[in-house]
PDB file of C-alpha atoms in Angstrom:
ATOM      1  CA  MET Q   1     -20.343   7.897  22.299  1.00  0.00           C
ATOM      2  CA  SER Q   2     -17.081   8.050  24.218  1.00  0.00           C
ATOM      3  CA  VAL Q   3     -13.760   9.279  22.882  1.00  0.00           C
ATOM      4  CA  ALA Q   4     -12.483   5.677  23.045  1.00  0.00           C
ATOM      5  CA  ASP Q   5     -15.408   4.476  20.891  1.00  0.00           C
ATOM      6  CA  THR Q   6     -14.820   7.267  18.357  1.00  0.00           C
ATOM      7  CA  THR Q   7     -11.112   6.440  18.201  1.00  0.00           C
ATOM      8  CA  ARG Q   8     -11.849   2.731  17.765  1.00  0.00           C
ATOM      9  CA  ASP Q   9     -14.329   3.450  14.936  1.00  0.00           C
ATOM     10  CA  SER Q  10     -11.835   5.810  13.300  1.00  0.00           C
ATOM     11  CA  ASP Q  11      -9.024   3.237  13.570  1.00  0.00           C
ATOM     12  CA  SER Q  12     -11.276   0.518  12.163  1.00  0.00           C
ATOM     13  CA  GLY Q  13     -12.225   2.703   9.207  1.00  0.00           C
ATOM     14  CA  LEU Q  14      -8.586   3.548   8.552  1.00  0.00           C
ATOM     15  CA  LEU Q  15      -7.548  -0.111   8.632  1.00  0.00           C
ATOM     16  CA  THR Q  16     -10.399  -1.093   6.314  1.00  0.00           C
ATOM     17  CA  ASP Q  17      -9.362   1.643   3.888  1.00  0.00           C
ATOM     18  CA  ILE Q  18      -5.720   0.477   3.971  1.00  0.00           C
ATOM     19  CA  GLU Q  19      -6.787  -3.146   3.432  1.00  0.00           C
ATOM     20  CA  GLN Q  20      -8.918  -2.261   0.432  1.00  0.00           C
ATOM     21  CA  ARG Q  21      -6.312   0.027  -1.133  1.00  0.00           C
ATOM     22  CA  THR Q  22      -3.654  -2.656  -0.680  1.00  0.00           C
ATOM     23  CA  PHE Q  23      -5.875  -5.252  -2.314  1.00  0.00           C
ATOM     24  CA  GLU Q  24      -6.662  -2.879  -5.180  1.00  0.00           C
ATOM     25  CA  PHE Q  25      -2.931  -2.247  -5.662  1.00  0.00           C
ATOM     26  CA  PHE Q  26      -2.442  -5.957  -6.338  1.00  0.00           C
ATOM     27  CA  TRP Q  27      -5.628  -6.427  -8.388  1.00  0.00           C
ATOM     28  CA  GLU Q  28      -4.985  -3.429 -10.647  1.00  0.00           C
ATOM     29  CA  ARG Q  29      -1.311  -4.215 -11.246  1.00  0.00           C
ATOM     30  CA  VAL Q  30      -1.148  -8.006 -11.561  1.00  0.00           C
ATOM     31  CA  ASN Q  31      -0.502  -9.267 -15.063  1.00  0.00           C
ATOM     32  CA  HIS Q  32      -3.941 -10.700 -15.852  1.00  0.00           C
ATOM     33  CA  ARG Q  33      -2.413 -12.736 -18.701  1.00  0.00           C
ATOM     34  CA  ASN Q  34      -0.221 -14.899 -16.431  1.00  0.00           C
ATOM     35  CA  GLY Q  35      -0.776 -13.973 -12.768  1.00  0.00           C
ATOM     36  CA  LEU Q  36       2.701 -12.491 -12.200  1.00  0.00           C
ATOM     37  CA  MET Q  37       3.007  -9.405 -10.016  1.00  0.00           C
ATOM     38  CA  PRO Q  38       5.368  -6.534 -10.848  1.00  0.00           C
ATOM     39  CA  ASP Q  39       7.944  -5.611  -8.233  1.00  0.00           C
ATOM     40  CA  ARG Q  40       7.079  -1.916  -8.076  1.00  0.00           C
ATOM     41  CA  TRP Q  41       4.958   0.850  -9.503  1.00  0.00           C
ATOM     42  CA  PRO Q  42       4.544   3.285 -11.303  1.00  0.00           C
ATOM     43  CA  ALA Q  43       7.760   2.577 -13.250  1.00  0.00           C
ATOM     44  CA  PRO Q  44       7.697  -0.569 -15.388  1.00  0.00           C
ATOM     45  CA  SER Q  45       9.406  -3.406 -13.558  1.00  0.00           C
ATOM     46  CA  PRO Q  46      10.045  -7.131 -13.649  1.00  0.00           C
ATOM     47  CA  CYS Q  47       7.953  -9.597 -11.705  1.00  0.00           C
ATOM     48  CA  SER Q  48       8.932 -10.130  -8.097  1.00  0.00           C
ATOM     49  CA  ILE Q  49       8.221 -13.686  -7.031  1.00  0.00           C
ATOM     50  CA  THR Q  50       7.738 -12.364  -3.491  1.00  0.00           C
ATOM     51  CA  ALA Q  51       5.036  -9.966  -4.714  1.00  0.00           C
ATOM     52  CA  THR Q  52       3.454 -12.834  -6.655  1.00  0.00           C
ATOM     53  CA  GLY Q  53       3.300 -14.853  -3.430  1.00  0.00           C
ATOM     54  CA  PHE Q  54       1.688 -11.903  -1.651  1.00  0.00           C
ATOM     55  CA  ALA Q  55      -0.839 -11.608  -4.498  1.00  0.00           C
ATOM     56  CA  LEU Q  56      -1.792 -15.264  -4.052  1.00  0.00           C
ATOM     57  CA  THR Q  57      -2.787 -14.403  -0.472  1.00  0.00           C
ATOM     58  CA  ALA Q  58      -4.554 -11.198  -1.521  1.00  0.00           C
ATOM     59  CA  TRP Q  59      -7.103 -12.934  -3.754  1.00  0.00           C
ATOM     60  CA  PRO Q  60      -8.851 -14.910  -0.982  1.00  0.00           C
ATOM     61  CA  ILE Q  61      -8.756 -11.827   1.242  1.00  0.00           C
ATOM     62  CA  GLY Q  62     -10.539  -9.946  -1.540  1.00  0.00           C
ATOM     63  CA  VAL Q  63     -13.216 -12.641  -1.616  1.00  0.00           C
ATOM     64  CA  GLU Q  64     -13.649 -12.578   2.167  1.00  0.00           C
ATOM     65  CA  ARG Q  65     -14.054  -8.777   2.073  1.00  0.00           C
ATOM     66  CA  GLY Q  66     -16.432  -8.827  -0.906  1.00  0.00           C
ATOM     67  CA  TRP Q  67     -14.093  -6.990  -3.328  1.00  0.00           C
ATOM     68  CA  ILE Q  68     -13.967  -9.816  -5.890  1.00  0.00           C
ATOM     69  CA  THR Q  69     -15.866 -13.058  -6.372  1.00  0.00           C
ATOM     70  CA  ARG Q  70     -14.560 -16.495  -5.531  1.00  0.00           C
ATOM     71  CA  ASP Q  71     -14.603 -17.261  -9.271  1.00  0.00           C
ATOM     72  CA  GLN Q  72     -12.351 -14.265  -9.979  1.00  0.00           C
ATOM     73  CA  ALA Q  73      -9.931 -15.305  -7.238  1.00  0.00           C
ATOM     74  CA  ARG Q  74      -9.944 -18.902  -8.448  1.00  0.00           C
ATOM     75  CA  ASP Q  75      -9.315 -17.840 -12.066  1.00  0.00           C
ATOM     76  CA  ILE Q  76      -6.330 -15.579 -11.312  1.00  0.00           C
ATOM     77  CA  THR Q  77      -4.844 -18.138  -8.903  1.00  0.00           C
ATOM     78  CA  LEU Q  78      -5.170 -20.935 -11.464  1.00  0.00           C
ATOM     79  CA  LEU Q  79      -3.671 -18.699 -14.120  1.00  0.00           C
ATOM     80  CA  ALA Q  80      -0.616 -17.957 -11.959  1.00  0.00           C
ATOM     81  CA  LEU Q  81      -0.060 -21.542 -10.811  1.00  0.00           C
ATOM     82  CA  ARG Q  82      -0.502 -23.013 -14.299  1.00  0.00           C
ATOM     83  CA  PHE Q  83       1.896 -20.427 -15.700  1.00  0.00           C
ATOM     84  CA  MET Q  84       4.543 -21.047 -13.031  1.00  0.00           C
ATOM     85  CA  ASP Q  85       4.176 -24.809 -13.374  1.00  0.00           C
ATOM     86  CA  GLN Q  86       5.043 -24.740 -17.085  1.00  0.00           C
ATOM     87  CA  LEU Q  87       8.009 -22.369 -16.807  1.00  0.00           C
ATOM     88  CA  PRO Q  88      11.327 -23.990 -17.749  1.00  0.00           C
ATOM     89  CA  GLN Q  89      13.894 -24.649 -15.040  1.00  0.00           C
ATOM     90  CA  GLY Q  90      17.514 -25.626 -15.572  1.00  0.00           C
ATOM     91  CA  GLU Q  91      21.205 -24.850 -15.204  1.00  0.00           C
ATOM     92  CA  GLN Q  92      21.302 -22.380 -18.085  1.00  0.00           C
ATOM     93  CA  PRO Q  93      21.970 -18.791 -16.971  1.00  0.00           C
ATOM     94  CA  SER Q  94      19.163 -17.522 -19.227  1.00  0.00           C
ATOM     95  CA  GLY Q  95      15.977 -18.857 -20.743  1.00  0.00           C
ATOM     96  CA  THR Q  96      14.762 -20.380 -17.468  1.00  0.00           C
ATOM     97  CA  SER Q  97      12.734 -19.258 -14.468  1.00  0.00           C
ATOM     98  CA  GLY Q  98      14.768 -21.101 -11.869  1.00  0.00           C
ATOM     99  CA  TYR Q  99      16.529 -24.284 -10.933  1.00  0.00           C
ATOM    100  CA  ARG Q 100      15.578 -27.362  -8.894  1.00  0.00           C
ATOM    101  CA  GLY Q 101      12.256 -25.839  -7.911  1.00  0.00           C
ATOM    102  CA  PHE Q 102      13.697 -22.495  -6.799  1.00  0.00           C
ATOM    103  CA  PHE Q 103      12.817 -19.341  -8.698  1.00  0.00           C
ATOM    104  CA  TYR Q 104      14.924 -16.359  -9.582  1.00  0.00           C
ATOM    105  CA  HIS Q 105      14.121 -13.283  -7.513  1.00  0.00           C
ATOM    106  CA  PHE Q 106      13.024 -11.345 -10.597  1.00  0.00           C
ATOM    107  CA  LEU Q 107      11.289 -12.737 -13.681  1.00  0.00           C
ATOM    108  CA  ASP Q 108      10.238 -11.020 -16.863  1.00  0.00           C
ATOM    109  CA  VAL Q 109       6.640 -10.044 -16.130  1.00  0.00           C
ATOM    110  CA  GLU Q 110       5.489 -11.263 -19.559  1.00  0.00           C
ATOM    111  CA  THR Q 111       7.591 -14.387 -20.238  1.00  0.00           C
ATOM    112  CA  GLY Q 112       8.302 -15.536 -16.676  1.00  0.00           C
ATOM    113  CA  LEU Q 113      11.972 -16.067 -17.514  1.00  0.00           C
ATOM    114  CA  ARG Q 114      14.935 -14.840 -15.450  1.00  0.00           C
ATOM    115  CA  PHE Q 115      15.222 -11.072 -15.524  1.00  0.00           C
ATOM    116  CA  GLY Q 116      18.753  -9.722 -15.901  1.00  0.00           C
ATOM    117  CA  GLN Q 117      21.222 -11.397 -13.564  1.00  0.00           C
ATOM    118  CA  SER Q 118      18.866 -11.814 -10.610  1.00  0.00           C
ATOM    119  CA  GLU Q 119      19.796 -14.440  -8.052  1.00  0.00           C
ATOM    120  CA  LEU Q 120      18.265 -17.821  -7.416  1.00  0.00           C
ATOM    121  CA  SER Q 121      16.567 -16.906  -4.165  1.00  0.00           C
ATOM    122  CA  THR Q 122      15.678 -19.085  -1.200  1.00  0.00           C
ATOM    123  CA  ALA Q 123      14.054 -16.141   0.565  1.00  0.00           C
ATOM    124  CA  ASP Q 124      11.889 -15.011  -2.335  1.00  0.00           C
ATOM    125  CA  THR Q 125      11.008 -18.572  -3.318  1.00  0.00           C
ATOM    126  CA  SER Q 126       9.836 -19.029   0.286  1.00  0.00           C
ATOM    127  CA  TRP Q 127       7.499 -16.026   0.079  1.00  0.00           C
ATOM    128  CA  LEU Q 128       6.108 -17.348  -3.200  1.00  0.00           C
ATOM    129  CA  GLN Q 129       5.617 -20.782  -1.661  1.00  0.00           C
ATOM    130  CA  LEU Q 130       3.850 -19.340   1.368  1.00  0.00           C
ATOM    131  CA  GLY Q 131       1.367 -17.743  -1.037  1.00  0.00           C
ATOM    132  CA  MET Q 132       0.954 -21.061  -2.844  1.00  0.00           C
ATOM    133  CA  ALA Q 133       0.403 -22.915   0.429  1.00  0.00           C
ATOM    134  CA  PHE Q 134      -2.180 -20.334   1.524  1.00  0.00           C
ATOM    135  CA  ALA Q 135      -4.037 -20.695  -1.788  1.00  0.00           C
ATOM    136  CA  GLN Q 136      -3.831 -24.478  -1.506  1.00  0.00           C
ATOM    137  CA  SER Q 137      -5.532 -24.413   1.899  1.00  0.00           C
ATOM    138  CA  TRP Q 138      -8.082 -21.671   1.171  1.00  0.00           C
ATOM    139  CA  PHE Q 139      -9.416 -23.081  -2.114  1.00  0.00           C
ATOM    140  CA  ASN Q 140     -10.955 -26.107  -0.426  1.00  0.00           C
ATOM    141  CA  GLN Q 141     -14.062 -26.788  -2.498  1.00  0.00           C
ATOM    142  CA  GLU Q 142     -14.457 -30.113  -4.284  1.00  0.00           C
ATOM    143  CA  ASN Q 143     -14.770 -28.772  -7.830  1.00  0.00           C
ATOM    144  CA  ASP Q 144     -12.268 -29.394 -10.619  1.00  0.00           C
ATOM    145  CA  SER Q 145     -10.759 -25.892 -10.528  1.00  0.00           C
ATOM    146  CA  GLU Q 146     -10.067 -25.842  -6.804  1.00  0.00           C
ATOM    147  CA  LYS Q 147      -8.746 -29.405  -6.899  1.00  0.00           C
ATOM    148  CA  GLU Q 148      -6.381 -28.273  -9.642  1.00  0.00           C
ATOM    149  CA  ILE Q 149      -5.197 -25.328  -7.518  1.00  0.00           C
ATOM    150  CA  ARG Q 150      -4.367 -27.722  -4.683  1.00  0.00           C
ATOM    151  CA  ALA Q 151      -2.583 -30.163  -7.002  1.00  0.00           C
ATOM    152  CA  LEU Q 152      -0.558 -27.468  -8.798  1.00  0.00           C
ATOM    153  CA  ALA Q 153       0.470 -25.850  -5.527  1.00  0.00           C
ATOM    154  CA  GLN Q 154       1.577 -29.210  -4.155  1.00  0.00           C
ATOM    155  CA  ARG Q 155       3.548 -30.046  -7.301  1.00  0.00           C
ATOM    156  CA  LEU Q 156       5.324 -26.673  -7.212  1.00  0.00           C
ATOM    157  CA  LEU Q 157       6.087 -27.043  -3.504  1.00  0.00           C
ATOM    158  CA  ASP Q 158       7.304 -30.627  -3.869  1.00  0.00           C
ATOM    159  CA  ARG Q 159       9.762 -29.930  -6.666  1.00  0.00           C
ATOM    160  CA  THR Q 160      11.819 -27.514  -4.563  1.00  0.00           C
ATOM    161  CA  GLU Q 161      15.006 -29.306  -3.546  1.00  0.00           C
ATOM    162  CA  TRP Q 162      15.853 -27.717  -0.205  1.00  0.00           C
ATOM    163  CA  ASP Q 163      18.453 -30.382   0.578  1.00  0.00           C
ATOM    164  CA  TRP Q 164      20.284 -29.528  -2.656  1.00  0.00           C
ATOM    165  CA  MET Q 165      20.201 -25.822  -1.797  1.00  0.00           C
ATOM    166  CA  GLN Q 166      21.589 -26.459   1.668  1.00  0.00           C
ATOM    167  CA  ALA Q 167      24.475 -28.453   0.237  1.00  0.00           C
ATOM    168  CA  ASN Q 168      25.252 -26.153  -2.704  1.00  0.00           C
ATOM    169  CA  SER Q 169      24.525 -22.549  -1.807  1.00  0.00           C
ATOM    170  CA  THR Q 170      28.034 -21.805  -0.551  1.00  0.00           C
ATOM    171  CA  GLY Q 171      29.408 -21.763  -4.066  1.00  0.00           C
ATOM    172  CA  GLY Q 172      28.640 -24.933  -5.985  1.00  0.00           C
ATOM    173  CA  LYS Q 173      26.840 -24.028  -9.192  1.00  0.00           C
ATOM    174  CA  GLY Q 174      26.812 -20.305  -8.385  1.00  0.00           C
ATOM    175  CA  ASN Q 175      28.139 -19.244 -11.761  1.00  0.00           C
ATOM    176  CA  LEU Q 176      25.574 -21.339 -13.591  1.00  0.00           C
ATOM    177  CA  VAL Q 177      22.382 -20.455 -11.786  1.00  0.00           C
ATOM    178  CA  GLY Q 178      23.026 -17.257  -9.861  1.00  0.00           C
ATOM    179  CA  LEU Q 179      23.440 -18.496  -6.313  1.00  0.00           C
ATOM    180  CA  VAL Q 180      24.672 -15.931  -3.848  1.00  0.00           C
ATOM    181  CA  PRO Q 181      27.714 -17.494  -2.114  1.00  0.00           C
ATOM    182  CA  GLY Q 182      26.879 -18.407   1.455  1.00  0.00           C
ATOM    183  CA  GLU Q 183      23.246 -17.358   1.106  1.00  0.00           C
ATOM    184  CA  TRP Q 184      21.901 -20.357   3.003  1.00  0.00           C
ATOM    185  CA  LEU Q 185      24.362 -20.226   5.878  1.00  0.00           C
ATOM    186  CA  HIS Q 186      24.659 -16.487   6.318  1.00  0.00           C
ATOM    187  CA  SER Q 187      21.256 -15.067   5.503  1.00  0.00           C
ATOM    188  CA  ALA Q 188      19.439 -13.127   8.181  1.00  0.00           C
ATOM    189  CA  GLN Q 189      16.290 -14.402   6.489  1.00  0.00           C
ATOM    190  CA  LEU Q 190      17.145 -17.993   7.396  1.00  0.00           C
ATOM    191  CA  GLU Q 191      15.099 -17.727  10.572  1.00  0.00           C
ATOM    192  CA  TRP Q 192      11.771 -17.448   8.739  1.00  0.00           C
ATOM    193  CA  ILE Q 193      12.687 -19.800   5.897  1.00  0.00           C
TER     194      ILE Q 193
END
């Protein structure tokens, strides 16, 4: 065996180990009562909707790698999407999870309601939606559960009013819902949104 082959095998083993540890991080820390993912660990923290979006992509990866079953991935994905679908949205500064289809950056990991004074976030909502879209495409079987995943993901994606955000994120209802003034126009993250 050549040095190049040994290095390649070593790199492959390292990457596999990192993949599995990353998956296990999500699987061990997700709230198995509602599918929300904490922002950080080991300190207690609110849910990050970005981390929840990443978790929605982790579950199918876990199936593909043989770390969990398709049924386990389907169950946790359904749990998260059902939970997010029923969360209240509205103009109130508390007691809601978001507004016009957008979610606050941080949610209480148990209730799913706005945590503290976190902002209504286009960037973090986008990461969550990318996870939803991935789940929607990966769960492609014609059984009731996977059809429900696709329908819930589509409903959550469709209710996000991007045209409203474009027109109102430079101030508008900022005091009511936590918009960051100028977020849409001035965000470096705009390129990937």
